[in-house]
GROMACS .gro file of C-alpha atoms in nm:
model
  208
    1UNK     CA    1  -1.586   1.129   0.978
    2UNK     CA    2  -1.462   0.778   1.042
    3UNK     CA    3  -1.332   0.548   0.773
    4UNK     CA    4  -1.267   0.176   0.769
    5UNK     CA    5  -1.015   0.013   0.540
    6UNK     CA    6  -0.911  -0.346   0.470
    7UNK     CA    7  -0.547  -0.433   0.422
    8UNK     CA    8  -0.386  -0.759   0.322
    9UNK     CA    9  -0.216  -0.887   0.634
   10UNK     CA   10   0.123  -0.948   0.477
   11UNK     CA   11   0.138  -0.597   0.334
   12UNK     CA   12  -0.003  -0.417   0.635
   13UNK     CA   13   0.248  -0.606   0.848
   14UNK     CA   14   0.509  -0.369   0.714
   15UNK     CA   15   0.574  -0.015   0.824
   16UNK     CA   16   0.462   0.123   0.489
   17UNK     CA   17   0.186   0.032   0.251
   18UNK     CA   18   0.013   0.187  -0.045
   19UNK     CA   19  -0.261   0.089  -0.284
   20UNK     CA   20  -0.358   0.207  -0.633
   21UNK     CA   21  -0.557   0.527  -0.664
   22UNK     CA   22  -0.856   0.385  -0.846
   23UNK     CA   23  -1.205   0.525  -0.889
   24UNK     CA   24  -1.382   0.305  -0.635
   25UNK     CA   25  -1.610   0.474  -0.383
   26UNK     CA   26  -1.671   0.162  -0.173
   27UNK     CA   27  -1.566   0.254   0.183
   28UNK     CA   28  -1.389  -0.079   0.222
   29UNK     CA   29  -1.164  -0.039  -0.081
   30UNK     CA   30  -1.068   0.328  -0.113
   31UNK     CA   31  -0.709   0.379  -0.222
   32UNK     CA   32  -0.662   0.716  -0.059
   33UNK     CA   33  -0.427   0.907   0.170
   34UNK     CA   34  -0.698   1.128   0.321
   35UNK     CA   35  -0.599   1.383   0.585
   36UNK     CA   36  -0.237   1.284   0.551
   37UNK     CA   37   0.087   1.479   0.558
   38UNK     CA   38   0.386   1.486   0.326
   39UNK     CA   39   0.664   1.246   0.420
   40UNK     CA   40   0.998   1.419   0.476
   41UNK     CA   41   1.245   1.355   0.196
   42UNK     CA   42   1.473   1.066   0.278
   43UNK     CA   43   1.218   0.894   0.506
   44UNK     CA   44   1.011   0.580   0.436
   45UNK     CA   45   1.256   0.500   0.158
   46UNK     CA   46   1.149   0.135   0.148
   47UNK     CA   47   0.826   0.245  -0.024
   48UNK     CA   48   0.820   0.125  -0.386
   49UNK     CA   49   0.607   0.268  -0.664
   50UNK     CA   50   0.488   0.031  -0.938
   51UNK     CA   51   0.543   0.163  -1.292
   52UNK     CA   52   0.515   0.072  -1.659
   53UNK     CA   53   0.840   0.255  -1.739
   54UNK     CA   54   1.136   0.371  -1.532
   55UNK     CA   55   1.027   0.735  -1.541
   56UNK     CA   56   0.653   0.669  -1.546
   57UNK     CA   57   0.386   0.741  -1.287
   58UNK     CA   58   0.318   0.516  -0.987
   59UNK     CA   59  -0.005   0.320  -1.031
   60UNK     CA   60   0.036   0.092  -0.730
   61UNK     CA   61   0.261   0.075  -0.428
   62UNK     CA   62   0.461  -0.181  -0.240
   63UNK     CA   63   0.740  -0.229   0.012
   64UNK     CA   64   1.100  -0.339  -0.026
   65UNK     CA   65   1.134  -0.649   0.195
   66UNK     CA   66   1.478  -0.769   0.079
   67UNK     CA   67   1.739  -0.620  -0.156
   68UNK     CA   68   1.577  -0.801  -0.451
   69UNK     CA   69   1.214  -0.845  -0.342
   70UNK     CA   70   0.918  -0.607  -0.325
   71UNK     CA   71   0.586  -0.695  -0.163
   72UNK     CA   72   0.275  -0.559  -0.336
   73UNK     CA   73  -0.092  -0.647  -0.394
   74UNK     CA   74  -0.189  -0.924  -0.636
   75UNK     CA   75  -0.462  -0.710  -0.788
   76UNK     CA   76  -0.188  -0.470  -0.906
   77UNK     CA   77  -0.032  -0.739  -1.127
   78UNK     CA   78  -0.299  -0.700  -1.395
   79UNK     CA   79  -0.161  -0.350  -1.464
   80UNK     CA   80   0.162  -0.503  -1.600
   81UNK     CA   81   0.432  -0.400  -1.356
   82UNK     CA   82   0.758  -0.355  -1.546
   83UNK     CA   83   0.955  -0.131  -1.310
   84UNK     CA   84   0.964  -0.026  -0.946
   85UNK     CA   85   1.086   0.307  -0.811
   86UNK     CA   86   1.229   0.252  -0.463
   87UNK     CA   87   1.303   0.536  -0.224
   88UNK     CA   88   1.157   0.802  -0.451
   89UNK     CA   89   0.982   1.098  -0.288
   90UNK     CA   90   0.786   1.172  -0.604
   91UNK     CA   91   0.501   1.003  -0.789
   92UNK     CA   92   0.692   0.992  -1.118
   93UNK     CA   93   1.028   1.067  -1.276
   94UNK     CA   94   1.382   0.956  -1.201
   95UNK     CA   95   1.512   1.256  -1.007
   96UNK     CA   96   1.561   1.049  -0.694
   97UNK     CA   97   1.538   0.693  -0.565
   98UNK     CA   98   1.626   0.379  -0.758
   99UNK     CA   99   1.436   0.263  -1.066
  100UNK     CA  100   1.484  -0.113  -1.107
  101UNK     CA  101   1.338  -0.351  -1.362
  102UNK     CA  102   1.109  -0.634  -1.246
  103UNK     CA  103   1.213  -0.977  -1.376
  104UNK     CA  104   0.951  -1.205  -1.220
  105UNK     CA  105   0.620  -1.193  -1.032
  106UNK     CA  106   0.498  -1.447  -0.776
  107UNK     CA  107   0.129  -1.425  -0.692
  108UNK     CA  108  -0.017  -1.586  -0.380
  109UNK     CA  109  -0.151  -1.923  -0.504
  110UNK     CA  110  -0.484  -1.873  -0.326
  111UNK     CA  111  -0.551  -1.524  -0.460
  112UNK     CA  112  -0.870  -1.492  -0.660
  113UNK     CA  113  -1.047  -1.177  -0.772
  114UNK     CA  114  -1.375  -1.341  -0.673
  115UNK     CA  115  -1.278  -1.310  -0.304
  116UNK     CA  116  -1.204  -0.941  -0.266
  117UNK     CA  117  -0.883  -0.870  -0.071
  118UNK     CA  118  -0.832  -1.234   0.034
  119UNK     CA  119  -0.466  -1.342  -0.005
  120UNK     CA  120  -0.415  -1.027  -0.210
  121UNK     CA  121  -0.038  -1.008  -0.211
  122UNK     CA  122   0.246  -1.079  -0.452
  123UNK     CA  123   0.626  -1.076  -0.452
  124UNK     CA  124   0.825  -0.903  -0.726
  125UNK     CA  125   1.183  -1.010  -0.801
  126UNK     CA  126   1.417  -0.732  -0.911
  127UNK     CA  127   1.680  -0.746  -1.183
  128UNK     CA  128   1.951  -0.607  -0.955
  129UNK     CA  129   1.966  -0.560  -0.578
  130UNK     CA  130   1.855  -0.229  -0.431
  131UNK     CA  131   2.101  -0.041  -0.212
  132UNK     CA  132   1.816   0.090   0.004
  133UNK     CA  133   1.751  -0.066   0.346
  134UNK     CA  134   1.442  -0.293   0.339
  135UNK     CA  135   1.150  -0.240   0.575
  136UNK     CA  136   1.148  -0.409   0.913
  137UNK     CA  137   0.895  -0.691   0.907
  138UNK     CA  138   0.636  -0.744   1.177
  139UNK     CA  139   0.673  -1.032   1.422
  140UNK     CA  140   0.553  -1.365   1.286
  141UNK     CA  141   0.348  -1.435   1.599
  142UNK     CA  142   0.110  -1.149   1.520
  143UNK     CA  143   0.189  -0.961   1.841
  144UNK     CA  144   0.231  -0.636   1.647
  145UNK     CA  145  -0.136  -0.646   1.546
  146UNK     CA  146  -0.305  -0.560   1.875
  147UNK     CA  147  -0.648  -0.400   1.854
  148UNK     CA  148  -0.610  -0.022   1.873
  149UNK     CA  149  -0.242  -0.014   1.780
  150UNK     CA  150  -0.140   0.284   1.565
  151UNK     CA  151  -0.015   0.208   1.215
  152UNK     CA  152   0.112   0.428   0.934
  153UNK     CA  153  -0.007   0.408   0.575
  154UNK     CA  154   0.228   0.550   0.313
  155UNK     CA  155   0.162   0.613  -0.053
  156UNK     CA  156   0.092   0.848  -0.341
  157UNK     CA  157  -0.281   0.780  -0.369
  158UNK     CA  158  -0.554   1.041  -0.392
  159UNK     CA  159  -0.559   1.296  -0.112
  160UNK     CA  160  -0.932   1.366  -0.157
  161UNK     CA  161  -1.240   1.170  -0.256
  162UNK     CA  162  -1.414   1.169  -0.593
  163UNK     CA  163  -1.335   1.016  -0.931
  164UNK     CA  164  -1.170   1.338  -1.054
  165UNK     CA  165  -0.935   1.369  -0.756
  166UNK     CA  166  -0.566   1.355  -0.841
  167UNK     CA  167  -0.296   1.147  -0.675
  168UNK     CA  168  -0.043   1.331  -0.463
  169UNK     CA  169   0.285   1.426  -0.634
  170UNK     CA  170   0.485   1.372  -0.315
  171UNK     CA  171   0.486   1.072  -0.083
  172UNK     CA  172   0.214   1.101   0.184
  173UNK     CA  173   0.152   0.935   0.520
  174UNK     CA  174  -0.152   0.899   0.744
  175UNK     CA  175  -0.200   0.743   1.087
  176UNK     CA  176  -0.484   0.504   1.169
  177UNK     CA  177  -0.565   0.233   1.423
  178UNK     CA  178  -0.605  -0.141   1.400
  179UNK     CA  179  -0.953  -0.281   1.465
  180UNK     CA  180  -1.072  -0.639   1.498
  181UNK     CA  181  -1.170  -0.830   1.187
  182UNK     CA  182  -1.514  -0.879   1.338
  183UNK     CA  183  -1.568  -0.504   1.372
  184UNK     CA  184  -1.431  -0.452   1.022
  185UNK     CA  185  -1.670  -0.704   0.872
  186UNK     CA  186  -1.961  -0.537   1.047
  187UNK     CA  187  -1.861  -0.180   0.958
  188UNK     CA  188  -1.760  -0.254   0.601
  189UNK     CA  189  -2.031  -0.510   0.524
  190UNK     CA  190  -1.772  -0.743   0.371
  191UNK     CA  191  -1.618  -1.083   0.438
  192UNK     CA  192  -1.289  -1.064   0.629
  193UNK     CA  193  -1.059  -1.365   0.666
  194UNK     CA  194  -0.728  -1.437   0.838
  195UNK     CA  195  -0.523  -1.304   0.545
  196UNK     CA  196  -0.645  -0.951   0.620
  197UNK     CA  197  -0.623  -0.694   0.895
  198UNK     CA  198  -0.832  -0.379   0.925
  199UNK     CA  199  -0.771  -0.020   1.025
  200UNK     CA  200  -0.999   0.271   1.110
  201UNK     CA  201  -0.940   0.636   1.186
  202UNK     CA  202  -1.051   0.995   1.156
  203UNK     CA  203  -1.038   1.167   0.818
  204UNK     CA  204  -0.895   1.512   0.891
  205UNK     CA  205  -1.054   1.717   0.616
  206UNK     CA  206  -1.361   1.944   0.644
  207UNK     CA  207  -1.541   1.827   0.332
  208UNK     CA  208  -1.519   1.450   0.380
   0.00000   0.00000   0.00000
C-alpha cells in the first residue's frame, strides 16, 4: 500500500525528522513510522524529542541544527515545549542523551494553522549548548531534493495505524522517496506550496 506524506521543507531538508503521534487518519498528515526499523543505539543522535519535563515522554520531534538550536514544527509549539531530549534512543526517561531546557521559541512569521503545513517550522533556543554533533543541512540551492531521491524519516511516532496505536519506545527509521509537489497535491487532495516537500513510499506491513 502506498502512502503520501507532506513535510515542511526546512525540516525535511535535514537527515532526520519526526512529527507528533496524533490521532489523525488523514493520509496527508499521519505522524507515523510505518514499516520502519529500530535505529541502532548511538546513530541519528541529532534527533530531538520535545517534552514537558526532562524525563517526560516525547510528544513531537525535531533536529539539532546548531549546538543551541533545534528545528521543529510550529504546530508543536501549542503543546508547550519546555525541554528537549537530544541523542536519546528512547521515547522517555533520562537514561541516555542530553535533556536540555528550552529558553525561547521562534515561530515562522508566516505560519498559520489555517494553511495546513505551510511554513510549519520553528526554532528552539536551548539554555546550554549540546555536546552532540548537529545534523548536516541540505544544500541551499535545493539540489538535494530531486524527484525520486531516497530520504530517511526518524522518530518515535506510532508504528501502526489507528487511534489506539502506541508510539514506539525506541527510535525508529523508515525510507521513502521524494515526489513532486504537483503529484503530492493530486494524491493528497491538499494545497502544497514552496515551503513544503513531499514523500511517498511503500508501507511494509501486511495489515495496512
